[in-house]
Amino acid sequence: MQKIDTQILKRANREAIYNIYPYLSNKVDLSSDSCKFSDVVSKLRQSYERDSDKWSQEQLSQLEVLEKAIEEDNYLAESVIGNQIHIKNGLNVCTFTDQDGTVSVVFRGTGDGEWIDNGEGLSGIPEENIYFQYDRNGDVIGETVIQNDYATDQQVEALNWFNKTAAQNGWDENTNIIISGHSKGGNKAQFITANSDLVDQCYNFNGQGFSQEALVAFQKKYGENYEKRRQKIYSFSAYNDYVNVLGTPLVLENQRYFLKAPIGDKDMMKYHNIEAMLDKNGKFNEQCEQGDLSEYVQKVSESLMELPPSLRQYATLGIMNFFQRYIGKAEALNGDSVTAEETVMGLGIAIGPVLGNLLGTGDGYEALEDIIAIYGDDALSGIEDFYNSIGNRYGKLAEASFIIMSSAVVAVAAPFLVGSVIAAAGVSNLMNALNILSEKIQKISMDIYEKTVVFYTSVLDCMKQFLFSVFHSRNVIVGGLPLIQVDTGRLRFYADSLENIKKRTDRLDRRIKSFCLKNNLQRFSLLQQANIIAESNLCISNCIRFLNETADDFDITERKVVELFSEM
């Protein structure tokens, strides 16, 4: 276990305290800019005393940690907050400037509309992005367009915000800048560090990594500077956090640290909370080795990252769309969308690495046995209520997804884990749960059945597209005669090309409208251009649908002809 340098530990602990504030920043207004941190914490206490019914127990605990921390650390208390921005469901960032002039830039974790963006960052699928340059007034003085860029919209937004704020504040190479963030905020902090020479140190708290494709792009773009910038990044995570291990790490292995987290057995989701690695006085818990749960999730992530982007995107976007709909509960930002069928398909692709690592590795097996020991009795005795609650709250498709995945887990894991399950929950609970699962599967409606068929068909289609080039001509020879000779791969290739064009015009449409709003320009000609673009995109969508449906029709016809001749 790599021991943490004393000065790095002290600085990281201070940054961790700063990272609690964004989760409470909605309790005070933005007029707290230029206030001392101690005064802002006092305002938070007043907010709680005034509206305690609007505060959760978790938020109150966070406030108490802040109060203890600033009581013991005058540097924290005297730090001045500034540059706050809260975009609804998205970017939430602020700065703290201490008595020595050190600027700490702090990014909050995933906003309610950013979940799909997380999936895009791991997918390895490139897109077009625009990076801006700014003058001292914060006005745009130039832009750089990158066609095949592996950054997400929210990562680019964070970097553009940082560059604009640096220009407005006159930050340069003489300014000591520390950047940090929790969860997705930590990912944004790492992204900015990889793309800027202004950052002196970066502290990532429970933040995920990147796609391998993104890291290769960084290396090609920055050469030796890429490795120098990596050396500025330090990662601190709760020992069983399950997010920091997602994706491929940008952080050097010897600069990743794990801390104890006294979380109760049935509160495992709280391992990801920023305060999980802190005691009640705001001090870091003791350093330790990575936990079993964290190691297991890391192995699952590594398996997913080995998939080609054409398949991986369904898994990463499907999983994050599930979180978007049922945790974020808000519209995804930047027009991001994933269909229900794609979500089920993505969950289906992900279940393979999940089961493979649960039963194929000692760490995974032990983690599963621990979960069964902790949750087995409650889970089996309440399985019917669980499925019904999923269906009532999130819809039948979500219920079917859980039933399908439960069936896969039972089918594959049962022979290995019967003893553990019986020990945790008893024979009667196990038999009752299996009966309920069987009944549930039989009662899935025809609509869900059809969507499940779409799911399996789509998985096979993805496999087929991966194995065969999009330019591969699909010829079926029966009796030496070519009955069908249609290049459906090319049709889908053209559909994908049109989809990329549509995404670009969508961005242009958003940029025009955003430009008008930001500059109070309601010029008819500009808005008319945006409307023309929107109408053009509708036509493009129709073309995409026609090409895909045509390819599907030929594929179906081909299969029927082959089946007909095979039966003769």
Coordinates of C-alpha atoms in Angstrom, one line a residue:
M1 CA 0.0 0.0 0.0
Q2 CA 1.5 3.3 -1.1
K3 CA 1.6 5.7 1.8
I4 CA 0.3 9.2 1.3
D5 CA 2.6 12.2 1.5
T6 CA 1.8 14.3 4.6
Q7 CA 1.4 17.6 2.7
I8 CA -0.7 16.0 -0.1
L9 CA -2.9 14.4 2.6
K10 CA -3.4 17.7 4.4
R11 CA -4.3 19.5 1.1
A12 CA -6.6 16.8 -0.1
N13 CA -8.4 16.8 3.3
R14 CA -9.1 20.6 2.9
E15 CA -10.3 20.1 -0.7
A16 CA -12.6 17.3 0.5
I17 CA -14.3 19.8 2.9
Y18 CA -14.7 22.3 0.0
N19 CA -16.4 19.5 -2.0
I20 CA -19.2 19.1 0.5
Y21 CA -20.4 22.6 -0.1
P22 CA -21.8 22.2 -3.6
Y23 CA -24.2 19.6 -2.3
L24 CA -25.7 22.3 0.0
S25 CA -25.2 25.3 -2.2
N26 CA -28.9 25.3 -3.2
K27 CA -29.7 26.2 0.4
V28 CA -28.2 29.7 0.0
D29 CA -28.4 32.2 -2.8
L30 CA -25.6 33.2 -5.1
S31 CA -25.2 36.5 -3.3
S32 CA -22.8 34.5 -1.0
D33 CA -20.1 35.2 -3.6
S34 CA -17.2 37.1 -2.0
C35 CA -18.2 35.9 1.5
K36 CA -15.9 34.0 3.8
F37 CA -16.6 30.3 4.0
S38 CA -17.4 30.6 7.7
D39 CA -20.1 33.2 6.9
V40 CA -21.6 30.9 4.2
V41 CA -21.7 28.0 6.6
S42 CA -23.5 30.3 9.1
K43 CA -26.1 31.0 6.4
L44 CA -26.5 27.3 5.9
R45 CA -27.2 26.9 9.6
Q46 CA -29.8 29.7 9.4
S47 CA -31.4 28.0 6.4
Y48 CA -31.7 24.8 8.3
E49 CA -33.2 26.5 11.4
R50 CA -35.7 28.3 9.2
D51 CA -36.7 25.4 6.9
S52 CA -35.6 22.2 8.7
D53 CA -38.4 20.2 7.0
K54 CA -36.7 20.8 3.7
W55 CA -33.4 19.3 4.8
S56 CA -32.6 15.6 4.8
Q57 CA -30.7 13.9 7.6
E58 CA -27.8 13.4 5.1
Q59 CA -27.7 17.2 4.4
L60 CA -27.8 18.0 8.1
S61 CA -24.8 15.6 8.7
Q62 CA -22.9 17.4 5.9
L63 CA -23.6 20.8 7.5
E64 CA -22.3 19.5 10.9
V65 CA -19.1 18.3 9.2
L66 CA -18.6 21.7 7.6
E67 CA -19.1 23.4 11.0
K68 CA -16.6 21.2 12.8
A69 CA -14.0 21.5 10.0
I70 CA -14.0 25.3 9.8
E71 CA -13.9 25.5 13.6
E72 CA -10.6 23.6 13.5
D73 CA -9.0 25.0 10.3
N74 CA -8.8 28.8 10.1
Y75 CA -7.6 28.6 6.5
L76 CA -11.0 27.0 5.6
A77 CA -12.9 29.5 7.7
E78 CA -11.2 32.5 6.1
S79 CA -11.4 31.2 2.5
V80 CA -13.5 33.4 0.2
I81 CA -16.0 31.8 -2.1
G82 CA -16.6 33.1 -5.6
N83 CA -17.4 32.4 -9.3
Q84 CA -20.4 30.3 -8.4
I85 CA -22.6 28.9 -11.1
H86 CA -25.5 26.5 -10.8
I87 CA -27.0 25.3 -14.1
K88 CA -30.2 23.5 -13.5
N89 CA -29.6 19.7 -13.5
G90 CA -26.1 20.3 -14.8
L91 CA -22.9 22.3 -14.1
N92 CA -22.4 23.3 -10.5
V93 CA -19.0 24.8 -9.7
C94 CA -17.4 27.5 -7.4
T95 CA -14.0 28.6 -6.2
F96 CA -12.4 29.2 -2.8
T97 CA -9.5 31.6 -2.4
D98 CA -7.4 31.3 0.8
Q99 CA -5.1 33.8 2.5
D100 CA -2.1 32.7 0.5
G101 CA -3.9 33.4 -2.8
T102 CA -4.3 29.7 -3.7
V103 CA -7.4 29.2 -5.8
S104 CA -9.4 26.0 -5.3
V105 CA -11.9 25.2 -8.1
V106 CA -14.6 22.7 -7.0
F107 CA -17.0 20.8 -9.2
R108 CA -20.1 19.0 -7.9
G109 CA -21.0 15.5 -8.8
T110 CA -23.6 14.4 -11.4
G111 CA -26.4 16.8 -11.9
D112 CA -29.9 15.3 -12.5
G113 CA -29.5 15.8 -16.3
E114 CA -26.0 14.5 -16.7
W115 CA -26.3 10.7 -16.3
I116 CA -26.3 9.9 -20.0
D117 CA -23.3 12.1 -20.4
N118 CA -21.5 9.8 -18.0
G119 CA -22.2 6.9 -20.3
E120 CA -21.0 8.8 -23.4
G121 CA -17.7 9.4 -21.6
L122 CA -17.1 5.7 -21.3
S123 CA -18.5 4.6 -24.6
G124 CA -15.4 5.4 -26.8
I125 CA -17.7 6.9 -29.5
P126 CA -16.2 10.2 -30.9
E127 CA -18.2 13.4 -31.7
E128 CA -17.6 16.9 -32.8
N129 CA -16.8 19.4 -30.0
I130 CA -16.1 23.2 -29.9
Y131 CA -13.5 24.7 -27.5
F132 CA -13.6 28.5 -27.0
Q133 CA -10.9 31.1 -26.2
Y134 CA -11.8 34.2 -24.2
D135 CA -10.5 37.7 -23.4
R136 CA -10.3 39.4 -20.0
N137 CA -14.0 40.4 -20.3
G138 CA -15.0 36.8 -20.9
D139 CA -15.9 37.4 -24.5
V140 CA -15.2 34.7 -27.1
I141 CA -12.2 35.6 -29.2
G142 CA -11.7 32.3 -31.0
E143 CA -12.8 28.7 -31.2
T144 CA -11.3 25.3 -32.1
V145 CA -13.5 22.7 -33.6
I146 CA -12.4 19.0 -33.2
Q147 CA -14.2 16.5 -35.4
N148 CA -13.4 13.2 -33.8
D149 CA -13.2 14.1 -30.2
Y150 CA -13.8 11.7 -27.3
A151 CA -14.9 14.3 -24.8
T152 CA -18.5 14.7 -23.7
D153 CA -20.6 17.8 -23.9
Q154 CA -20.4 18.3 -20.1
Q155 CA -16.6 17.8 -20.0
V156 CA -16.2 20.4 -22.8
E157 CA -18.6 22.8 -20.9
A158 CA -16.5 22.4 -17.8
L159 CA -13.3 23.2 -19.6
N160 CA -14.8 26.2 -21.4
W161 CA -16.1 27.5 -18.1
F162 CA -12.6 27.1 -16.6
N163 CA -10.9 28.9 -19.4
K164 CA -13.4 31.7 -19.4
T165 CA -13.2 32.1 -15.6
A166 CA -9.4 32.0 -15.7
A167 CA -9.4 34.8 -18.3
Q168 CA -11.8 36.9 -16.4
N169 CA -9.9 36.6 -13.1
G170 CA -6.4 37.0 -14.7
W171 CA -5.2 33.6 -13.6
D172 CA -1.9 32.6 -15.2
E173 CA 1.1 30.3 -14.6
N174 CA 1.9 32.4 -11.5
T175 CA -1.5 31.6 -9.9
N176 CA -1.5 28.5 -7.7
I177 CA -4.6 26.7 -8.9
I178 CA -5.9 23.5 -7.3
I179 CA -8.9 21.8 -9.0
S180 CA -11.0 19.1 -7.4
G181 CA -14.4 17.4 -7.7
H182 CA -16.5 14.6 -6.3
S183 CA -17.9 11.8 -8.6
K184 CA -18.6 13.3 -12.0
G185 CA -17.1 16.5 -10.7
G186 CA -13.8 14.6 -10.1
N187 CA -14.0 13.4 -13.7
K188 CA -14.4 17.0 -14.9
A189 CA -11.5 18.1 -12.7
Q190 CA -9.3 15.4 -14.3
F191 CA -10.4 16.3 -17.8
I192 CA -9.5 20.0 -17.2
T193 CA -6.1 19.0 -15.8
A194 CA -5.3 16.8 -18.8
N195 CA -6.1 19.8 -21.1
S196 CA -4.6 22.8 -19.3
D197 CA -1.2 23.9 -18.1
L198 CA -2.7 26.3 -15.5
V199 CA -3.6 23.5 -13.0
D200 CA -1.0 22.9 -10.3
Q201 CA -2.7 20.0 -8.5
C202 CA -5.9 18.0 -9.0
Y203 CA -7.8 16.0 -6.4
N204 CA -10.3 13.4 -7.5
F205 CA -12.8 12.2 -5.0
N206 CA -14.6 9.0 -6.1
G207 CA -14.6 10.2 -9.7
Q208 CA -14.7 7.8 -12.6
G209 CA -12.1 7.4 -15.4
F210 CA -12.4 7.7 -19.1
S211 CA -12.6 5.5 -22.2
Q212 CA -9.3 4.1 -23.4
E213 CA -9.9 5.9 -26.7
A214 CA -10.0 9.3 -24.8
L215 CA -6.7 8.6 -23.1
V216 CA -5.0 7.7 -26.3
A217 CA -6.4 10.9 -27.8
F218 CA -4.9 12.9 -24.9
Q219 CA -1.5 11.2 -25.4
K220 CA -1.4 11.9 -29.1
K221 CA -2.5 15.5 -28.6
Y222 CA -0.2 16.5 -25.8
G223 CA 2.8 14.1 -26.0
E224 CA 5.2 14.5 -23.0
N225 CA 2.8 17.1 -21.4
Y226 CA 0.2 14.4 -21.0
E227 CA 2.4 12.4 -18.6
K228 CA 3.4 15.6 -16.7
R229 CA -0.2 16.5 -16.2
R230 CA -1.1 13.0 -15.0
Q231 CA 1.5 13.4 -12.3
K232 CA -0.6 16.3 -10.9
I233 CA -3.6 14.2 -10.2
Y234 CA -4.4 12.4 -6.9
S235 CA -7.3 10.1 -6.3
F236 CA -9.0 9.6 -2.9
S237 CA -11.9 7.1 -2.6
A238 CA -13.8 5.3 0.1
Y239 CA -12.3 1.7 0.1
N240 CA -15.6 0.2 -1.3
D241 CA -16.6 3.1 -3.5
Y242 CA -18.0 1.7 -6.8
V243 CA -17.7 4.7 -9.1
N244 CA -14.0 5.6 -9.1
V245 CA -13.2 2.3 -10.7
L246 CA -15.4 2.8 -13.7
G247 CA -13.6 3.3 -17.0
T248 CA -9.9 3.5 -17.6
P249 CA -8.0 5.5 -15.0
L250 CA -6.2 8.7 -15.9
V251 CA -4.7 8.8 -12.4
L252 CA -1.3 7.0 -12.0
E253 CA -1.6 3.8 -10.0
N254 CA 0.7 5.0 -7.2
Q255 CA -1.4 8.1 -6.7
R256 CA -4.7 6.3 -6.1
Y257 CA -5.5 6.0 -2.4
F258 CA -8.3 4.3 -0.5
L259 CA -9.7 5.3 2.9
K260 CA -11.8 3.5 5.5
A261 CA -15.5 4.2 5.5
P262 CA -17.6 3.1 8.5
I263 CA -20.7 2.4 6.5
G264 CA -23.4 0.0 7.8
D265 CA -23.9 -3.3 6.0
K266 CA -27.3 -2.2 4.5
D267 CA -26.1 1.3 3.5
M268 CA -23.7 0.2 0.7
M269 CA -24.8 3.0 -1.7
K270 CA -23.4 5.5 0.8
Y271 CA -19.8 4.4 0.1
H272 CA -19.9 6.9 -2.8
N273 CA -20.9 9.9 -0.6
I274 CA -18.1 12.5 -0.2
E275 CA -18.5 12.4 3.6
A276 CA -18.1 8.6 3.8
M277 CA -14.3 9.0 3.9
L278 CA -14.5 11.7 6.6
D279 CA -15.1 11.5 10.4
K280 CA -17.5 13.8 12.2
N281 CA -14.8 16.4 12.6
G282 CA -14.1 16.5 8.9
K283 CA -10.8 14.6 9.1
F284 CA -9.9 11.8 6.7
N285 CA -10.4 8.3 7.9
E286 CA -7.5 5.9 8.1
Q287 CA -5.8 4.8 4.8
C288 CA -6.5 1.2 3.9
E289 CA -6.5 -1.3 1.0
Q290 CA -9.2 -1.3 -1.7
G291 CA -12.3 -3.2 -0.7
D292 CA -13.8 -6.4 -2.2
L293 CA -16.9 -4.6 -3.6
S294 CA -14.7 -1.9 -5.3
E295 CA -12.4 -4.5 -6.8
Y296 CA -15.3 -6.5 -8.1
V297 CA -16.9 -3.4 -9.8
Q298 CA -13.4 -2.6 -11.2
K299 CA -13.2 -6.0 -12.9
V300 CA -16.7 -5.7 -14.4
S301 CA -15.7 -2.2 -15.7
E302 CA -12.5 -3.6 -17.2
S303 CA -14.5 -6.3 -19.0
L304 CA -16.9 -3.7 -20.4
M305 CA -14.0 -1.5 -21.5
E306 CA -12.6 -4.4 -23.6
L307 CA -15.8 -4.4 -25.7
P308 CA -15.5 -2.6 -29.0
P309 CA -17.2 0.9 -28.9
S310 CA -20.0 -0.3 -31.2
L311 CA -21.1 -2.7 -28.4
R312 CA -19.8 -0.9 -25.4
Q313 CA -21.9 2.2 -26.1
Y314 CA -25.1 0.2 -25.6
A315 CA -23.9 -1.1 -22.2
T316 CA -22.6 2.3 -20.9
L317 CA -25.5 4.4 -22.3
G318 CA -28.1 1.8 -21.3
I319 CA -27.0 1.7 -17.7
M320 CA -26.7 5.4 -17.4
N321 CA -30.1 6.0 -19.1
F322 CA -31.6 3.8 -16.4
F323 CA -30.0 6.1 -13.8
Q324 CA -31.1 9.1 -15.8
R325 CA -34.7 8.1 -15.8
Y326 CA -35.0 6.6 -12.3
I327 CA -32.5 8.5 -10.2
G328 CA -31.9 11.8 -12.0
K329 CA -35.7 12.1 -12.9
A330 CA -35.0 15.0 -15.2
E331 CA -34.5 15.6 -18.9
A332 CA -31.0 14.8 -20.1
L333 CA -29.0 17.8 -21.1
N334 CA -27.8 18.6 -24.6
G335 CA -30.7 16.6 -26.2
D336 CA -29.1 13.3 -25.2
S337 CA -31.5 10.4 -25.4
V338 CA -31.5 6.6 -25.3
T339 CA -34.6 4.5 -26.2
A340 CA -36.2 2.1 -23.8
E341 CA -35.2 -0.8 -26.1
E342 CA -31.6 0.4 -26.2
T343 CA -31.6 0.6 -22.4
V344 CA -32.8 -3.0 -22.0
M345 CA -30.3 -4.1 -24.6
G346 CA -27.5 -2.3 -22.8
L347 CA -28.4 -3.9 -19.5
G348 CA -28.4 -7.3 -21.3
I349 CA -24.9 -6.7 -22.7
A350 CA -23.7 -5.6 -19.2
I351 CA -25.1 -8.7 -17.4
G352 CA -22.5 -10.9 -19.1
P353 CA -19.4 -9.2 -17.5
V354 CA -21.4 -8.8 -14.2
L355 CA -22.1 -12.5 -13.9
G356 CA -18.7 -13.5 -15.3
N357 CA -16.8 -11.5 -12.7
L358 CA -19.2 -12.5 -9.9
L359 CA -18.6 -16.2 -10.4
G360 CA -15.3 -16.3 -12.3
T361 CA -13.2 -14.5 -9.7
G362 CA -12.5 -15.0 -6.0
D363 CA -13.2 -11.3 -5.2
G364 CA -16.5 -11.4 -7.1
Y365 CA -17.7 -14.6 -5.5
E366 CA -16.8 -13.3 -2.0
A367 CA -18.6 -10.0 -2.7
L368 CA -21.7 -11.8 -3.8
E369 CA -21.7 -14.1 -0.8
D370 CA -21.4 -10.9 1.4
I371 CA -24.3 -9.3 -0.3
I372 CA -26.4 -12.5 0.1
A373 CA -25.5 -12.7 3.8
I374 CA -26.5 -9.1 4.3
Y375 CA -29.6 -8.7 2.0
G376 CA -30.6 -12.3 1.3
D377 CA -33.5 -12.7 3.8
D378 CA -35.0 -9.3 3.1
A379 CA -34.5 -9.6 -0.7
L380 CA -36.2 -13.0 -1.0
S381 CA -39.0 -12.4 1.4
G382 CA -39.9 -9.1 -0.3
I383 CA -39.2 -10.1 -3.9
E384 CA -42.8 -9.8 -5.1
D385 CA -43.2 -6.3 -3.5
F386 CA -39.9 -5.3 -5.1
Y387 CA -40.9 -6.3 -8.6
N388 CA -44.3 -4.6 -8.2
S389 CA -42.8 -1.4 -6.9
I390 CA -40.4 -1.3 -9.8
G391 CA -43.3 -1.7 -12.2
N392 CA -45.6 0.8 -10.5
R393 CA -42.9 3.4 -10.1
Y394 CA -40.9 3.1 -13.3
G395 CA -43.1 1.2 -15.8
K396 CA -43.4 -2.3 -17.1
L397 CA -40.3 -2.2 -19.2
A398 CA -38.2 -1.5 -16.1
E399 CA -39.9 -4.4 -14.3
A400 CA -39.3 -6.7 -17.2
S401 CA -35.6 -5.7 -17.3
F402 CA -35.2 -6.6 -13.6
I403 CA -37.1 -9.9 -14.1
I404 CA -34.9 -10.8 -17.1
M405 CA -31.7 -10.0 -15.2
S406 CA -32.9 -11.8 -12.1
S407 CA -33.6 -14.9 -14.2
A408 CA -30.1 -14.8 -15.6
V409 CA -28.6 -14.4 -12.2
V410 CA -30.6 -17.3 -10.8
A411 CA -29.9 -19.6 -13.7
V412 CA -26.1 -19.0 -13.7
A413 CA -25.5 -18.4 -10.0
A414 CA -27.8 -20.8 -8.3
P415 CA -25.6 -24.0 -8.5
F416 CA -22.8 -22.1 -6.9
L417 CA -24.7 -20.2 -4.2
V418 CA -27.5 -22.4 -3.0
G419 CA -25.8 -23.0 0.4
S420 CA -25.2 -19.3 1.0
V421 CA -28.7 -18.4 0.1
I422 CA -30.3 -21.1 2.3
A423 CA -28.0 -20.0 5.2
A424 CA -29.1 -16.4 4.8
A425 CA -32.7 -16.7 4.0
G426 CA -33.9 -20.3 4.6
V427 CA -35.3 -23.0 2.3
S428 CA -38.9 -21.8 2.4
N429 CA -38.0 -18.2 1.4
L430 CA -35.8 -19.5 -1.4
M431 CA -38.6 -21.7 -2.9
N432 CA -41.2 -19.0 -2.5
A433 CA -38.9 -16.5 -4.3
L434 CA -38.3 -18.9 -7.2
N435 CA -42.0 -19.5 -7.6
I436 CA -42.7 -15.8 -7.7
L437 CA -40.0 -15.2 -10.2
S438 CA -41.4 -18.0 -12.4
E439 CA -44.9 -16.6 -12.2
K440 CA -43.6 -13.1 -13.0
I441 CA -41.8 -14.2 -16.1
Q442 CA -44.9 -15.9 -17.4
K443 CA -47.0 -12.8 -16.7
I444 CA -44.9 -10.4 -18.7
S445 CA -47.2 -8.7 -21.1
M446 CA -47.0 -9.2 -24.9
D447 CA -45.7 -5.6 -25.2
I448 CA -42.8 -6.4 -22.9
Y449 CA -42.2 -9.7 -24.7
E450 CA -41.9 -7.9 -28.0
K451 CA -39.5 -5.4 -26.6
T452 CA -37.4 -8.3 -25.2
V453 CA -37.3 -9.9 -28.6
V454 CA -36.1 -6.5 -30.0
F455 CA -33.4 -6.6 -27.3
Y456 CA -32.0 -10.0 -28.3
T457 CA -32.3 -9.2 -32.0
S458 CA -30.4 -5.9 -31.5
V459 CA -27.7 -7.6 -29.5
L460 CA -27.2 -10.1 -32.3
D461 CA -27.3 -7.4 -34.9
C462 CA -24.6 -5.5 -33.0
M463 CA -22.4 -8.6 -32.9
K464 CA -23.0 -9.1 -36.7
Q465 CA -22.0 -5.5 -37.4
F466 CA -18.9 -5.9 -35.3
L467 CA -17.8 -9.1 -37.0
F468 CA -18.5 -7.9 -40.5
S469 CA -17.4 -4.6 -42.0
V470 CA -20.1 -2.1 -42.9
F471 CA -19.0 -2.4 -46.4
H472 CA -19.3 -6.2 -46.5
S473 CA -21.7 -7.3 -49.1
R474 CA -24.2 -9.8 -47.7
N475 CA -24.7 -12.5 -50.4
V476 CA -26.8 -15.6 -49.6
I477 CA -26.1 -18.5 -52.0
V478 CA -28.7 -21.3 -52.3
G479 CA -28.1 -24.1 -54.7
G480 CA -25.2 -22.1 -56.3
L481 CA -27.5 -19.2 -57.3
P482 CA -27.4 -15.8 -55.6
L483 CA -31.0 -15.3 -54.4
I484 CA -30.4 -12.1 -52.5
Q485 CA -27.6 -9.7 -53.0
V486 CA -28.2 -6.5 -51.0
D487 CA -25.6 -4.6 -49.1
T488 CA -27.6 -3.9 -45.9
G489 CA -24.4 -3.1 -44.1
R490 CA -23.9 -0.1 -46.5
L491 CA -27.5 1.0 -45.9
R492 CA -26.9 1.1 -42.2
F493 CA -23.6 2.8 -42.7
Y494 CA -25.4 5.6 -44.6
A495 CA -28.0 5.8 -41.8
D496 CA -25.2 6.2 -39.2
S497 CA -23.5 8.9 -41.4
L498 CA -26.8 10.8 -41.5
E499 CA -27.2 10.4 -37.8
N500 CA -23.8 12.1 -37.3
I501 CA -24.9 14.9 -39.6
K502 CA -28.1 15.2 -37.6
K503 CA -26.1 15.5 -34.3
R504 CA -24.0 18.2 -35.8
T505 CA -26.9 20.2 -37.0
D506 CA -28.6 19.7 -33.7
R507 CA -25.6 21.3 -32.0
L508 CA -25.6 24.2 -34.6
D509 CA -29.3 24.7 -33.8
R510 CA -28.6 24.9 -30.1
R511 CA -25.6 27.2 -30.6
I512 CA -27.7 29.7 -32.7
K513 CA -30.5 29.8 -30.1
S514 CA -28.0 30.0 -27.2
F515 CA -26.2 32.9 -28.9
C516 CA -29.4 34.8 -29.3
L517 CA -30.5 34.2 -25.7
K518 CA -27.1 35.1 -24.2
N519 CA -26.7 38.3 -26.3
N520 CA -30.4 39.3 -26.0
L521 CA -30.7 39.0 -29.8
Q522 CA -34.1 38.1 -31.0
R523 CA -33.2 38.7 -34.7
F524 CA -35.8 37.0 -36.9
S525 CA -33.2 35.9 -39.5
L526 CA -31.1 34.0 -36.9
L527 CA -34.1 32.3 -35.3
Q528 CA -35.4 31.5 -38.7
Q529 CA -32.2 29.8 -39.6
A530 CA -32.5 27.7 -36.4
N531 CA -36.1 26.7 -37.4
I532 CA -34.9 25.7 -40.9
I533 CA -32.2 23.5 -39.3
A534 CA -34.9 21.9 -37.1
E535 CA -37.1 21.2 -40.1
S536 CA -34.1 19.8 -42.0
N537 CA -33.3 17.5 -39.1
L538 CA -36.9 16.1 -39.3
C539 CA -36.3 15.1 -42.9
I540 CA -32.9 13.6 -42.1
S541 CA -34.6 11.5 -39.3
N542 CA -37.1 10.2 -41.8
C543 CA -34.2 9.2 -44.1
I544 CA -32.4 7.5 -41.3
R545 CA -35.6 5.6 -40.4
F546 CA -36.2 4.6 -44.0
L547 CA -32.6 3.3 -44.5
N548 CA -32.7 1.2 -41.3
E549 CA -36.2 -0.2 -42.0
T550 CA -35.2 -1.1 -45.5
A551 CA -32.1 -2.9 -44.2
D552 CA -34.2 -4.7 -41.6
D553 CA -36.8 -5.7 -44.2
F554 CA -34.1 -7.3 -46.4
D555 CA -32.6 -9.1 -43.4
I556 CA -35.9 -10.5 -42.4
T557 CA -36.7 -11.6 -46.0
E558 CA -33.3 -13.2 -46.3
R559 CA -33.7 -15.2 -43.1
K560 CA -37.2 -16.4 -44.2
V561 CA -35.8 -17.5 -47.6
V562 CA -32.9 -19.4 -45.9
E563 CA -35.3 -21.0 -43.5
L564 CA -37.7 -22.0 -46.3
F565 CA -34.9 -23.7 -48.3
S566 CA -33.4 -25.4 -45.2
E567 CA -36.8 -27.1 -44.6
M568 CA -37.1 -28.4 -48.1

